[in-house]
PDB file of C-alpha atoms in Angstrom:
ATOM      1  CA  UNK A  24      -9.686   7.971  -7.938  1.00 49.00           C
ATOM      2  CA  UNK A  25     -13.408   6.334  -7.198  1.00 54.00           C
ATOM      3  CA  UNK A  26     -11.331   3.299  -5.169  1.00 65.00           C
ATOM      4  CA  UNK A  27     -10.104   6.053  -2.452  1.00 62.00           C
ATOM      5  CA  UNK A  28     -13.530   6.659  -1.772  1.00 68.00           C
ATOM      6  CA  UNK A  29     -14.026   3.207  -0.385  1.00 80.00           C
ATOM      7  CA  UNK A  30     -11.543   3.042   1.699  1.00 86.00           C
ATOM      8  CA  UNK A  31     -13.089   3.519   5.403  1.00 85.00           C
ATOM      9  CA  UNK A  32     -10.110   5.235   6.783  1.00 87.00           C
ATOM     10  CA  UNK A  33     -12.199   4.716  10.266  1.00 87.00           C
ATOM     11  CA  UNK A  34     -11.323   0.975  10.973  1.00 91.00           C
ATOM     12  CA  UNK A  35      -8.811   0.091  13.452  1.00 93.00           C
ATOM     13  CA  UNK A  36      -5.994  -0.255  10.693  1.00 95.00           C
ATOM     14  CA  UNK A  37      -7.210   2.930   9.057  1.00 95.00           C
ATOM     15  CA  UNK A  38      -8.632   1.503   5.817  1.00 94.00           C
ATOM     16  CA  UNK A  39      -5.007  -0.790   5.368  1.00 96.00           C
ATOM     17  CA  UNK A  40      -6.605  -3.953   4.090  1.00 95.00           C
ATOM     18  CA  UNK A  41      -9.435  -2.292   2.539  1.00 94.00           C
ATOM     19  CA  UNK A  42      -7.540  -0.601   0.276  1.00 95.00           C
ATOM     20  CA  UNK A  43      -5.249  -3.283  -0.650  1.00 96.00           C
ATOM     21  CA  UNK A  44      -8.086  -5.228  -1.577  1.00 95.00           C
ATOM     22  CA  UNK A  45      -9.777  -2.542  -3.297  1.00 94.00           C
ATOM     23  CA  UNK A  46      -6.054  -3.014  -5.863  1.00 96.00           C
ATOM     24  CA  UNK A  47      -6.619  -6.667  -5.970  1.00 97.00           C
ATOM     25  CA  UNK A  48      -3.404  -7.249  -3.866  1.00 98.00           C
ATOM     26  CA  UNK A  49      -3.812 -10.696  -2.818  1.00 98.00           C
ATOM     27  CA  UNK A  50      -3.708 -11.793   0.556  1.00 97.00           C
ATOM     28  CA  UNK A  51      -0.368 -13.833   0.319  1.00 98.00           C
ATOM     29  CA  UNK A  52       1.399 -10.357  -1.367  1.00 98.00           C
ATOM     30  CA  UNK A  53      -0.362  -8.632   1.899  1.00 98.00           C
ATOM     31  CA  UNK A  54       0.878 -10.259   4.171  1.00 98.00           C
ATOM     32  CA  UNK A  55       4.549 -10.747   3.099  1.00 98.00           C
ATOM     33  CA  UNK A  56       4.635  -7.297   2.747  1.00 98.00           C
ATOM     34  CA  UNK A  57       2.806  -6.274   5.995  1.00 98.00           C
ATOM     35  CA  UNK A  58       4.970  -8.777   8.129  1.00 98.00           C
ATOM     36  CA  UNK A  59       8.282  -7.419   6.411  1.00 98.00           C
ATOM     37  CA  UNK A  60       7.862  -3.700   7.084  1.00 98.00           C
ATOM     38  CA  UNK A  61       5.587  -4.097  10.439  1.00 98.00           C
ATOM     39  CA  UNK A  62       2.994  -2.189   9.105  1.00 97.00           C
ATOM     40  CA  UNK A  63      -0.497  -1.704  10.953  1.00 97.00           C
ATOM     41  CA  UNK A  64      -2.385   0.821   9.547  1.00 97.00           C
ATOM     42  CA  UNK A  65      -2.797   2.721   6.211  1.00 97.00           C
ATOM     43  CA  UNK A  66      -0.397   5.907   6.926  1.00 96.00           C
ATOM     44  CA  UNK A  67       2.356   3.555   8.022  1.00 97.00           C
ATOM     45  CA  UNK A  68       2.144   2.269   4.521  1.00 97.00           C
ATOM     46  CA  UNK A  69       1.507   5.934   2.945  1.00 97.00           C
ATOM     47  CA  UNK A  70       4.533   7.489   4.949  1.00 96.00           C
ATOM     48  CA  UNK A  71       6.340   5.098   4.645  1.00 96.00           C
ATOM     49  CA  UNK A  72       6.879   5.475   0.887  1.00 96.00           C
ATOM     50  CA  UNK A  73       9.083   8.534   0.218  1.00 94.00           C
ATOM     51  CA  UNK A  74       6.530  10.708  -1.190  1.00 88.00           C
ATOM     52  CA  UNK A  75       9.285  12.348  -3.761  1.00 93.00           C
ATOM     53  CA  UNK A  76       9.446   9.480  -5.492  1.00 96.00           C
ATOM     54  CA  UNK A  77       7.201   7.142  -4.284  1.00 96.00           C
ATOM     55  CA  UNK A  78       6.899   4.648  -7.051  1.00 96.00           C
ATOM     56  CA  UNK A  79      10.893   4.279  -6.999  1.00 96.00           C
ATOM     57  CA  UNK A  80      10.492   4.015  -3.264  1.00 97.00           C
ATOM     58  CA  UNK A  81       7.368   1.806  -3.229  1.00 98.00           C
ATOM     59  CA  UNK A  82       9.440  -0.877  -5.504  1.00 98.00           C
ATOM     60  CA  UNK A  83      12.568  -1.061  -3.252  1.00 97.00           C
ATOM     61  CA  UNK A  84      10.266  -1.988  -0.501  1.00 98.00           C
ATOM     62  CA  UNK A  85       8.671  -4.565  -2.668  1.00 98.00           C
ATOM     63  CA  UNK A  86      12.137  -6.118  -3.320  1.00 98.00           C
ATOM     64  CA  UNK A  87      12.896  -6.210   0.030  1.00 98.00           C
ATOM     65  CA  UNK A  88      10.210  -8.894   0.119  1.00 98.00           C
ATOM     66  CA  UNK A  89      11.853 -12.234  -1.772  1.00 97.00           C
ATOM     67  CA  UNK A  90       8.314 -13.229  -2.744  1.00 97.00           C
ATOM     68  CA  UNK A  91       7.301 -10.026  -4.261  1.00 98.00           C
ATOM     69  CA  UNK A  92      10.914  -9.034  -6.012  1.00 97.00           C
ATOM     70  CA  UNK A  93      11.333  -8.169  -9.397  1.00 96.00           C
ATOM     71  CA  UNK A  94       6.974  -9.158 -10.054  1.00 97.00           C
ATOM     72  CA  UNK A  95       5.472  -6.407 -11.997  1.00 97.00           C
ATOM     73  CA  UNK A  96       1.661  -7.455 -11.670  1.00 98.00           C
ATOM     74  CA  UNK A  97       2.611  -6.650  -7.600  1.00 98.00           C
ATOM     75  CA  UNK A  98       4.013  -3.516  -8.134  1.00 98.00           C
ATOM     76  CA  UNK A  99       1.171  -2.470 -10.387  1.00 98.00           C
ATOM     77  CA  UNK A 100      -1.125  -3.506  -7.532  1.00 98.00           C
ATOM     78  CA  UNK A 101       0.532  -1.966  -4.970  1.00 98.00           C
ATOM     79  CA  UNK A 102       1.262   1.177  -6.876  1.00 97.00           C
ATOM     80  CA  UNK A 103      -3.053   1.045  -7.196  1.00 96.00           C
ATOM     81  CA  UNK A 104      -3.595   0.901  -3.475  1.00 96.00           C
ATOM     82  CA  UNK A 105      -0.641   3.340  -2.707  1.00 97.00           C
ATOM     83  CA  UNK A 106      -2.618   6.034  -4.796  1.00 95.00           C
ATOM     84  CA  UNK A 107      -5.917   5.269  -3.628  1.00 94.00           C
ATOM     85  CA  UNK A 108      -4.437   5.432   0.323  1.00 95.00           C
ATOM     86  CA  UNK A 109      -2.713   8.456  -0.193  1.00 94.00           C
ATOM     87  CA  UNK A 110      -6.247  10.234  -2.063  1.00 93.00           C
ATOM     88  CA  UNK A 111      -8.202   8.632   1.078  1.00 93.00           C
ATOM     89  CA  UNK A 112      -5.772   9.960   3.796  1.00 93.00           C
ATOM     90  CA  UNK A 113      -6.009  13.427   2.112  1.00 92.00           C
ATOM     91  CA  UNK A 114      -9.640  13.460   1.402  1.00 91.00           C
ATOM     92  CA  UNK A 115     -10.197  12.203   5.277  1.00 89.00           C
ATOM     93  CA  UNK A 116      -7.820  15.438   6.200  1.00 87.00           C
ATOM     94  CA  UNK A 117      -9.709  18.315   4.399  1.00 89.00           C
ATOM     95  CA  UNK A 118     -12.940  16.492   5.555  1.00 65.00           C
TER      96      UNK A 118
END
């Protein structure tokens, strides 16, 4: 995934907002979501998906957002920038 590559897993949240951006998750979605689950930096997103089955786990976080329930242009997003984290915290391990 070329957006991974962009993600500068080297900031001080770890390439969080970059990558979000990167999916075109705008900054409202961001920070409902951020706020919600307390997340600083791009593994605590990553992990905190269940990595089984992520996309099932990635929406039940999104509905536990009001403003992001049930939207399926913000899942999309955030299914972009959960892929492209999880290639950029892999590619930043073997590295």
């Amino acid at each position: 995934m070329a957006a991974a590559a962009s993600v500068d897993v080297y900031t001080d949240d770890k390439g969080l907002r970059s990558c979000l951006q990167l999916a075109n998750v705008q900054d409202a979605w961001r920070n409902a979501f951020v706020a919600r689950h307390a997340l600083e930096t791009l593994e605590d997103f990553v992990y905190l998906v269940d990595q089984a089955s992520w996309e099932t786990s990635l929406k039940s976080l999104l509905d536990d957002v009001p403003e992001l329930k049930d939207k399926r242009l913000v899942l999309a997003r955030f299914k972009a920038a959960w892929q492209a984290g999880s290639t950029a915290i892999r590619a930043a391990q073997t590295a």
